Amino acid sequence: MRARTPRLVLATLWLGVPALLCVLALFINLGRDSGWLRRPERVVTLERRLAALEADLDSDVPVGVWSDGPNMEAHFLAQYALAPRLLDTAAQAPALLLAVTAPDGHGPGAPYRLRRDYGGGLRLYVRAPR
Amino acid sequence: VSAAVLAIMVPWVLGSALFLLASPAAWRSWGLWPAVGAGLGLGLGGLLCSWWLFLVGPPGAGYFTVEASITGVSLLALWRRRDRLMAAPVPAPESSLTLAGLWWPLFVVACLWLVLESAYHAHGGWDAWAIWNLRARFLFRAPEHWQLALSPVLSWSHPDYPLLLPSMVLRGWRLAGNDTTAVPVMVAGMYTFGAVALVRGAVGALRGSTQGNLAGLIMLANYAFLKHGASQFADVELAYFILTAVALMVLAQPHRGMRISLLLLAGLALGLAAWTKNEGQLFALLCLVAWPVSAWRHAGIRSALRVTAGLLLGAAPGLLAVAWLRLASSTESDLLNARTMAALWQHLTDPQRYLIIAEAFGRELAGLGSGILIIVLLYGWWVGREPARDRDPALHAGAWVLSLLLAGYFCVYLITPHDLHWHLGTSLSRLLLQAWPAAVFLWLMALRVPQ
């Protein structure tokens, strides 16, 4: 029995210490990451833009893309909403044009007029009739 | 949601039945076969769905009938061999130090966290938006024109990446009839906790439930792994298939003339890894060389040929799907192309690149899972190695494969045409996580078990 006790204590330490450290590690990380405690505003905004885009692009009209600088987030979002149609950078005078610009960027100008501004540099333009 | 559950359950049953047919002795290892069955079955469902899409068209009632029939036949075959299941050895009772009291509550907490995290980020993290779920949307919304998902217009979304994860999602969406976010969330959850449960189950089956529970706790402690799972990144699926292949090879013990059925399943896992991500193709290649070489060294040429045949046959559907995609896609890889080759010599002879990459590897490894790697290494130093395992060729071969995989990643960074700091910063932590579950499995298999 005496021989067993130190072995039991050692085995408990061998296993218990790393096991408790593992439990602690997960809880420390959960505590540090506040993202899961509330819905992040950025995600809410993205999903709102996605829903609006999907509603507006729900047709087979070809959609072109116009950009005056890199805005990957808006670009990815637009293509995600548009799938399986492709954002066509080479489209000639498309009826709908998605402008992917810096958040305070400018649109393509005539003959396009703004239909909706989704925010974050993403805007939908329609070609004005001649 | 009910369709998503059904989309998960049928392949789970199929995968479990196939594993138990290959290894009836695992019947009483309750932590092992459901974990193997979940990911392997779901992967097989995704692979079948890919092939159906390529050869027949949009997967519909016909596809699901075939899938259900295969599952039914597997269950029937299992029922006919039920006496072998019943003859499975009963695990020896263990001491009270099984750590189950810590494992189960922590597992429940992690599951609840994933549910909440997925509810907040239903479309997943950035790579899920830009690559995996985007690809699934193309396959679901225009299945007759699935090649659109490979268009060079989408060059920023890596059209050369394989299609297993999008196919798994497509399968669920076809069953549900709409592109509900519940499907990718459930697939991600299955693979995240499938990997955790498989490390626990495999170590538990081979080294006792105490060591198994410790393995499970180590997996849960790596928050980055759980986070990537909730983000719906394909790295977690790849990590699962790497682990499954390594664990099945250790279970199969090819050096002792084990049945070919486990080798076939290990091969299937290799094929699924190759059909998940390009890194999985490197892993499959390494395994197809390392395992036969190891079998040859320890058991002769006949054993090596047997291992090669088993692995190749199992991996064939996945590897052929990769070849099919390469032929269908005109987009070249962003890493291996004419531009990379032109700058190859310049990159290879730049000592600064070696230093930068080595430093990044060291930094990421030290910080892996907020330092959980250090706890794991200290634990190993504390308890010491199991002498009997020092000569286990299956463990050695597994360790070699993982080491060569990391060396391969190192070489890819050497020749990358992208800005090196950007490339390391955006991908290295994910690449290390791909090898993490298999590394934990091999490490705990090699260590002594405190008695």
XYZ file of C-alpha atoms in Angstrom:
581
model
C 0.000 0.000 0.000
C 2.844 2.369 0.930
C 4.573 1.601 -2.348
C 1.357 2.229 -4.226
C 0.710 5.655 -2.709
C 3.763 7.506 -4.101
C 3.195 5.814 -7.468
C -0.403 6.934 -7.429
C 0.635 10.482 -6.532
C 3.253 10.484 -9.300
C 0.832 9.111 -11.866
C -1.753 11.702 -10.843
C 0.852 14.438 -11.272
C 2.036 13.010 -14.581
C -1.436 13.025 -16.015
C -3.239 15.626 -13.962
C -0.839 18.517 -14.503
C -0.799 18.404 -18.318
C -4.531 17.660 -18.406
C -5.345 20.666 -16.218
C -3.001 22.835 -18.285
C -4.962 21.786 -21.386
C -8.273 22.721 -19.772
C -6.776 26.028 -18.656
C -5.404 26.734 -22.146
C -8.841 26.380 -23.746
C -10.563 28.559 -21.158
C -7.878 31.267 -21.346
C -8.297 31.378 -25.130
C -12.080 31.457 -24.879
C -11.765 34.317 -22.405
C -9.361 36.243 -24.644
C -11.466 35.906 -27.788
C -14.475 38.092 -27.298
C -15.670 37.488 -30.890
C -17.903 34.586 -29.918
C -19.610 36.432 -27.073
C -21.475 38.727 -29.429
C -22.131 38.879 -33.134
C -19.336 41.037 -34.608
C -20.562 44.213 -36.288
C -18.346 43.517 -39.326
C -20.089 40.184 -39.980
C -23.526 41.759 -39.557
C -22.591 44.418 -42.108
C -21.198 41.883 -44.569
C -24.284 39.683 -44.362
C -26.581 42.691 -44.771
C -24.671 43.721 -47.897
C -24.788 40.153 -49.181
C -28.568 39.890 -48.757
C -29.124 43.226 -50.509
C -26.768 42.293 -53.359
C -28.424 38.905 -53.872
C -31.843 40.551 -54.019
C -30.678 43.124 -56.557
C -28.754 40.697 -58.776
C -31.481 38.055 -58.944
C -31.702 37.963 -62.735
C -29.712 36.749 -65.718
C -28.586 40.211 -66.784
C -24.793 40.248 -67.326
C -23.000 42.164 -64.613
C -19.769 43.970 -65.268
C -17.330 45.214 -62.701
C -15.618 48.569 -62.506
C -12.802 49.343 -60.134
C -10.504 52.256 -59.477
C -8.366 50.434 -56.932
C -8.095 47.225 -54.907
C -10.929 46.389 -52.504
C -10.703 42.633 -52.192
C -13.405 42.345 -49.531
C -16.004 44.038 -51.726
C -14.786 42.122 -54.764
C -15.091 38.710 -53.014
C -18.487 39.633 -51.608
C -19.803 40.681 -55.008
C -18.651 37.432 -56.639
C -20.062 35.385 -53.735
C -23.454 37.023 -54.220
C -23.324 36.700 -57.982
C -22.312 33.013 -58.266
C -22.714 31.143 -60.599
C -22.425 34.195 -62.835
C -18.960 35.647 -63.094
C -18.006 39.217 -62.438
C -16.917 40.137 -65.917
C -14.105 42.657 -65.962
C -14.042 42.656 -69.760
C -17.768 43.139 -70.378
C -18.516 45.816 -72.963
C -21.139 48.292 -71.736
C -23.030 45.836 -69.460
C -26.550 46.755 -68.322
C -25.509 46.430 -64.674
C -22.173 47.511 -63.343
C -20.824 46.796 -59.884
C -18.358 49.423 -58.806
C -15.747 48.062 -56.420
C -13.772 51.009 -55.150
C -12.178 52.392 -52.042
C -14.919 53.199 -49.476
C -14.843 56.890 -50.458
C -14.101 56.217 -54.143
C -15.961 57.553 -57.155
C -18.243 55.685 -59.521
C -17.856 55.114 -63.260
C -19.857 58.197 -64.330
C -22.034 58.519 -67.424
C -23.777 56.681 -68.987
C -24.230 54.861 -65.654
C -26.359 56.084 -62.817
C -26.228 54.869 -59.232
C -28.897 52.336 -58.276
C -27.755 51.418 -54.812
C -24.821 52.098 -52.492
C -24.176 49.065 -50.256
C -21.402 50.765 -48.333
C -17.756 49.754 -48.016
C -16.974 50.852 -51.573
C -19.538 48.593 -53.246
C -22.144 50.236 -55.478
C -24.503 49.042 -58.193
C -24.963 51.147 -61.323
C -27.388 50.756 -64.216
C -26.746 51.929 -67.726
C -29.015 54.872 -68.436
C -31.105 54.567 -71.591
C -29.889 56.788 -74.436
C -31.358 21.437 -40.750
C -32.990 17.985 -40.867
C -31.622 17.498 -44.403
C -28.201 18.576 -43.160
C -28.432 15.997 -40.370
C -29.458 13.320 -42.888
C -26.619 14.395 -45.181
C -24.256 13.678 -42.297
C -25.848 10.524 -40.870
C -25.972 8.307 -43.997
C -22.248 8.664 -44.809
C -21.445 8.296 -41.106
C -23.165 4.906 -41.096
C -21.436 3.969 -44.378
C -17.968 4.983 -43.132
C -18.450 3.181 -39.817
C -19.654 0.016 -41.564
C -16.671 0.029 -43.947
C -14.206 0.494 -41.080
C -15.807 -2.263 -38.986
C -15.789 -4.608 -41.989
C -12.051 -3.939 -42.312
C -11.362 -4.103 -38.598
C -14.075 -6.020 -36.666
C -11.755 -6.171 -33.640
C -12.379 -2.432 -33.174
C -16.082 -3.014 -32.425
C -15.753 -2.416 -28.680
C -13.548 0.666 -29.170
C -16.527 3.012 -28.998
C -14.354 6.078 -29.298
C -12.614 4.849 -32.452
C -14.968 3.533 -35.127
C -17.553 6.349 -34.976
C -14.699 8.871 -35.341
C -13.196 7.038 -38.338
C -16.636 6.441 -39.848
C -17.786 10.062 -39.601
C -15.021 11.708 -41.607
C -14.206 8.840 -43.926
C -17.888 8.314 -44.793
C -18.547 11.997 -45.376
C -15.409 12.222 -47.513
C -16.482 9.182 -49.519
C -19.913 10.781 -50.019
C -18.232 13.965 -51.293
C -15.965 11.980 -53.605
C -18.902 9.998 -55.046
C -20.778 13.260 -55.486
C -17.813 14.775 -57.384
C -17.640 11.806 -59.753
C -21.414 11.849 -60.250
C -21.206 15.513 -61.156
C -18.354 14.890 -63.623
C -19.820 11.815 -65.320
C -23.607 11.848 -64.888
C -24.708 15.389 -64.044
C -26.317 17.147 -61.088
C -26.624 14.702 -58.178
C -30.337 14.057 -57.572
C -32.615 11.184 -56.624
C -30.508 8.715 -58.628
C -27.351 9.674 -56.794
C -28.926 9.444 -53.358
C -30.471 6.061 -54.224
C -27.041 4.722 -55.198
C -25.496 6.133 -52.022
C -28.238 4.653 -49.832
C -27.885 1.296 -51.633
C -24.114 1.186 -51.002
C -24.775 1.996 -47.348
C -27.443 -0.720 -47.157
C -25.154 -3.329 -48.725
C -22.348 -2.391 -46.299
C -24.699 -2.753 -43.339
C -25.923 -6.099 -44.648
C -22.344 -7.324 -45.022
C -21.636 -6.165 -41.469
C -24.711 -7.979 -40.173
C -23.567 -11.203 -41.861
C -20.219 -10.873 -40.070
C -21.721 -9.933 -36.712
C -20.110 -12.956 -35.023
C -16.703 -11.367 -35.699
C -17.888 -8.147 -34.085
C -19.149 -10.024 -31.050
C -15.790 -11.807 -30.788
C -13.962 -8.464 -30.458
C -11.883 -8.372 -27.282
C -13.338 -6.505 -24.324
C -10.959 -3.700 -23.253
C -9.225 -4.343 -19.954
C -10.637 -2.301 -17.054
C -8.421 0.655 -16.175
C -7.683 2.601 -13.028
C -9.840 5.522 -12.012
C -7.295 7.928 -13.525
C -8.974 7.972 -16.902
C -9.366 11.747 -17.118
C -12.864 11.174 -18.485
C -14.164 13.593 -15.881
C -12.163 16.371 -17.537
C -12.593 15.250 -21.154
C -16.386 15.085 -21.373
C -17.208 18.503 -19.828
C -14.496 20.170 -21.930
C -15.779 18.420 -25.054
C -19.310 19.718 -24.375
C -17.987 23.269 -23.782
C -16.042 23.145 -27.073
C -19.115 21.852 -28.960
C -21.296 24.624 -27.535
C -18.651 27.189 -28.432
C -18.553 25.915 -32.030
C -22.347 26.112 -32.314
C -22.307 29.717 -31.087
C -19.331 30.697 -33.235
C -20.999 29.136 -36.294
C -24.252 30.937 -35.574
C -22.340 34.228 -35.573
C -20.244 33.420 -38.666
C -22.607 31.197 -40.641
C -20.720 31.747 -43.909
C -17.388 30.951 -42.243
C -14.106 32.825 -42.283
C -12.598 34.708 -45.189
C -11.198 31.709 -47.085
C -14.591 30.015 -46.809
C -16.255 33.027 -48.454
C -13.589 33.499 -51.064
C -12.811 29.883 -51.923
C -14.712 26.940 -50.457
C -18.319 28.103 -50.100
C -17.984 30.230 -53.234
C -17.000 27.080 -55.166
C -19.898 25.154 -53.576
C -22.302 27.901 -54.692
C -21.103 27.520 -58.278
C -21.576 23.738 -58.144
C -25.038 24.013 -56.565
C -26.445 26.889 -58.592
C -25.148 25.766 -61.998
C -24.283 22.059 -61.697
C -24.510 21.579 -65.495
C -21.799 24.215 -65.887
C -19.667 23.318 -62.870
C -16.518 24.222 -64.835
C -17.472 27.884 -64.286
C -16.067 27.436 -60.773
C -12.652 26.901 -62.362
C -12.752 30.033 -64.497
C -9.523 32.076 -64.729
C -11.740 35.102 -63.907
C -11.690 33.690 -60.350
C -7.893 33.476 -60.273
C -7.863 35.105 -56.813
C -9.914 32.163 -55.450
C -7.413 29.449 -56.476
C -9.437 27.672 -59.191
C -6.758 24.954 -59.219
C -7.770 23.791 -55.715
C -9.496 20.376 -55.533
C -13.236 20.075 -55.005
C -13.855 17.654 -52.134
C -15.099 20.180 -49.578
C -17.358 22.013 -52.082
C -18.678 18.608 -53.210
C -19.514 17.602 -49.638
C -21.406 20.873 -49.236
C -23.074 20.423 -52.638
C -24.262 16.964 -51.551
C -25.946 18.405 -48.467
C -27.461 21.323 -50.373
C -28.910 19.020 -53.034
C -30.515 16.990 -50.269
C -31.833 20.113 -48.530
C -32.979 21.692 -51.806
C -31.407 25.054 -50.956
C -28.015 26.476 -50.053
C -28.573 26.659 -46.317
C -25.536 27.616 -44.251
C -26.376 24.716 -41.910
C -24.639 22.280 -44.291
C -21.121 23.816 -44.384
C -21.412 24.469 -40.645
C -22.211 20.817 -39.941
C -19.484 19.549 -42.273
C -16.967 21.799 -40.521
C -18.157 20.649 -37.102
C -17.950 16.988 -38.079
C -14.341 17.286 -39.208
C -13.219 19.511 -36.344
C -14.575 17.222 -33.656
C -13.987 14.154 -35.836
C -10.253 14.898 -35.710
C -10.384 15.526 -31.945
C -12.377 12.330 -31.346
C -10.203 10.267 -33.675
C -6.969 11.219 -31.910
C -8.642 10.330 -28.617
C -10.199 7.133 -29.969
C -7.107 5.841 -31.767
C -4.727 6.559 -28.884
C -7.331 5.144 -26.478
C -7.720 1.935 -28.483
C -3.973 1.342 -28.783
C -2.600 2.812 -25.525
C -5.513 2.785 -23.111
C -8.348 5.174 -22.346
C -6.271 7.306 -19.934
C -3.775 8.204 -22.637
C -6.688 8.561 -25.065
C -8.465 11.088 -22.873
C -5.225 13.043 -22.469
C -4.880 13.075 -26.268
C -8.420 14.418 -26.553
C -7.707 17.148 -24.006
C -4.554 18.172 -25.885
C -6.576 18.454 -29.084
C -9.280 20.554 -27.399
C -6.632 22.787 -25.838
C -5.480 23.930 -29.279
C -7.913 26.794 -29.729
C -6.489 27.687 -33.151
C -7.541 24.279 -34.478
C -11.111 24.715 -33.221
C -11.196 28.267 -34.573
C -10.084 27.159 -38.043
C -12.738 24.448 -37.928
C -15.459 26.967 -37.105
C -14.129 29.161 -39.927
C -14.960 26.310 -42.360
C -11.424 26.172 -43.759
C -10.454 23.028 -45.696
C -7.272 22.722 -43.628
C -9.261 20.988 -40.884
C -10.637 18.409 -43.352
C -7.113 17.849 -44.637
C -5.818 17.485 -41.063
C -8.489 14.844 -40.467
C -7.526 12.820 -43.567
C -3.798 13.054 -42.751
C -4.559 11.777 -39.262
C -6.843 9.013 -40.567
C -4.250 7.742 -43.040
C -1.501 7.728 -40.395
C -3.728 6.138 -37.729
C -5.023 3.442 -40.102
C -1.471 2.569 -41.140
C -0.456 2.222 -37.504
C -3.565 0.092 -36.897
C -2.924 -1.960 -40.035
C 0.683 -2.752 -39.060
C 1.583 -3.596 -42.660
C 4.900 -5.020 -41.495
C 3.068 -7.853 -39.777
C 0.999 -8.916 -42.770
C -2.241 -7.254 -41.739
C -5.318 -7.609 -43.937
C -5.437 -5.536 -47.087
C -8.838 -4.014 -46.220
C -7.291 -1.550 -43.726
C -4.663 -0.631 -46.315
C -7.465 0.101 -48.775
C -9.115 2.427 -46.247
C -5.771 4.123 -45.533
C -5.413 4.546 -49.295
C -8.915 6.008 -49.446
C -7.872 8.564 -46.819
C -4.826 9.446 -48.962
C -7.040 9.944 -52.005
C -9.439 12.108 -49.986
C -6.514 14.192 -48.695
C -5.330 14.721 -52.274
C -8.871 15.707 -53.344
C -9.166 18.198 -50.435
C -6.164 20.468 -50.964
C -2.977 20.647 -53.015
C -0.962 20.026 -49.837
C -2.840 16.721 -49.538
C -1.372 15.682 -52.884
C 2.132 16.135 -51.490
C 1.103 14.118 -48.403
C -0.330 11.302 -50.563
C 2.832 11.180 -52.652
C 5.041 10.985 -49.560
C 2.932 8.173 -48.080
C 2.936 6.209 -51.318
C 6.741 6.250 -51.165
C 7.444 6.109 -47.418
C 5.061 3.305 -46.377
C 6.177 0.781 -49.036
C 9.849 1.612 -48.362
C 9.282 1.053 -44.646
C 7.446 -2.233 -45.334
C 10.282 -3.345 -47.624
C 12.935 -2.613 -44.992
C 11.104 -4.433 -42.206
C 9.173 -7.210 -43.935
C 10.557 -7.697 -47.436
C 9.568 -6.972 -50.973
C 6.287 -8.942 -50.940
C 5.017 -6.858 -48.058
C 6.090 -3.651 -49.843
C 4.198 -4.684 -52.985
C 1.128 -5.502 -50.910
C 1.231 -2.105 -49.197
C 1.736 -0.300 -52.508
C -1.156 -2.154 -54.157
C -3.513 -1.584 -51.195
C -2.738 2.115 -50.888
C -2.846 2.816 -54.618
C -6.123 0.965 -55.088
C -7.746 2.822 -52.175
C -6.373 6.193 -53.269
C -7.243 5.755 -56.954
C -10.726 7.412 -56.945
C -9.351 10.518 -55.215
C -6.159 10.708 -57.283
C -8.093 10.238 -60.538
C -10.439 13.053 -59.511
C -7.384 15.303 -59.092
C -6.165 14.287 -62.562
C -9.651 14.925 -63.997
C -9.707 18.425 -62.517
C -6.233 19.193 -63.887
C -7.482 18.295 -67.367
C -10.720 20.266 -66.957
C -9.071 23.397 -65.578
C -6.890 25.662 -67.645
C -5.814 27.690 -64.626
C -2.261 27.121 -63.508
C -1.224 26.997 -59.887
C -0.136 30.312 -58.388
C 2.845 28.537 -56.813
C 4.113 26.242 -59.556
C 4.088 28.034 -62.881
C 6.428 29.462 -65.492
C 7.065 32.595 -63.407
C 8.078 30.481 -60.371
C 10.389 28.365 -62.481
C 12.072 31.451 -63.955
C 12.883 32.785 -60.489
C 13.648 29.342 -59.033
C 17.431 29.544 -58.988
C 17.444 33.085 -57.640
C 15.143 32.056 -54.759
C 16.986 28.840 -53.978
C 20.356 30.596 -53.684
C 19.113 33.415 -51.468
C 20.246 32.585 -47.890
C 18.035 35.346 -46.517
C 14.915 33.424 -47.582
C 16.057 30.335 -45.668
C 16.551 32.419 -42.539
C 13.190 34.158 -42.829
C 11.338 30.867 -43.343
C 13.207 29.061 -40.564
C 12.484 31.911 -38.179
C 8.794 31.862 -39.116
C 8.611 28.092 -38.595
C 10.247 28.431 -35.171
C 7.954 31.279 -34.159
C 4.772 29.537 -35.320
C 5.729 26.201 -33.746
C 6.539 27.838 -30.409
C 3.214 29.654 -30.442
C 1.177 26.751 -31.847
C -2.141 26.651 -30.044
C -0.967 29.354 -27.615
C 2.009 27.248 -26.563
C 0.222 23.897 -26.259
C 3.070 22.283 -28.223
C 5.444 23.181 -25.407
C 3.143 21.504 -22.850
C 3.007 18.395 -25.040
C 6.797 18.269 -25.445
C 7.351 18.809 -21.713
C 4.918 16.001 -20.960
C 6.910 13.717 -23.266
C 10.174 14.660 -21.587
C 8.543 14.005 -18.210
C 7.113 10.529 -18.841
C 9.722 9.330 -21.370
C 9.439 7.078 -24.387
C 7.936 3.612 -24.385
C 10.868 1.277 -25.220
C 8.612 -1.208 -27.040
C 7.461 1.536 -29.397
C 10.993 2.588 -30.319
C 11.112 -0.195 -32.862
C 7.603 0.255 -34.272
C 8.141 0.813 -38.018
C 4.610 2.185 -38.496
C 5.300 5.003 -36.022
C 8.685 5.713 -37.598
C 7.205 5.842 -41.102
C 4.434 8.173 -39.887
C 6.968 10.495 -38.255
C 9.065 10.520 -41.437
C 6.056 11.392 -43.565
C 5.079 14.316 -41.324
C 8.668 15.600 -41.198
C 8.985 15.412 -44.988
C 5.603 17.117 -45.350
C 6.847 20.066 -43.294
C 10.098 20.045 -45.283
C 7.982 20.179 -48.437
C 6.113 23.211 -47.109
C 9.489 24.823 -46.356
C 10.534 24.288 -49.999
C 7.268 25.758 -51.317
C 7.942 28.931 -49.326
C 11.454 29.017 -50.798
C 10.123 29.179 -54.346
C 6.920 31.126 -53.781
C 6.456 34.009 -56.227
C 4.422 35.926 -53.599
C 5.882 38.329 -51.076
C 7.517 35.908 -48.636
C 6.487 37.696 -45.425
C 2.888 38.002 -46.610
C 2.753 34.361 -47.696
C 4.199 33.078 -44.416
C 1.961 35.346 -42.372
C -1.228 34.272 -44.118
C -0.672 30.533 -44.400
C 2.026 28.962 -42.222
C -0.105 28.637 -39.085
C -2.785 26.814 -41.114
C -0.235 24.464 -42.691
C 1.147 23.502 -39.298
C -2.370 22.753 -38.074
C -2.795 20.288 -40.946
C -0.126 18.070 -39.395
C -1.119 18.744 -35.773
C -3.638 15.914 -35.062
C -1.408 13.259 -36.661
C 1.610 14.597 -34.753
C -0.264 14.426 -31.414
C -1.355 10.875 -32.236
C 2.176 9.695 -33.094
C 3.722 11.483 -30.110
C 1.339 9.986 -27.554
C 1.689 6.569 -29.181
C 5.445 6.750 -28.661
C 5.317 7.816 -24.978
C 5.083 5.725 -21.851
C 1.723 5.525 -20.152
C 1.872 6.461 -16.447
C 0.680 3.438 -14.448
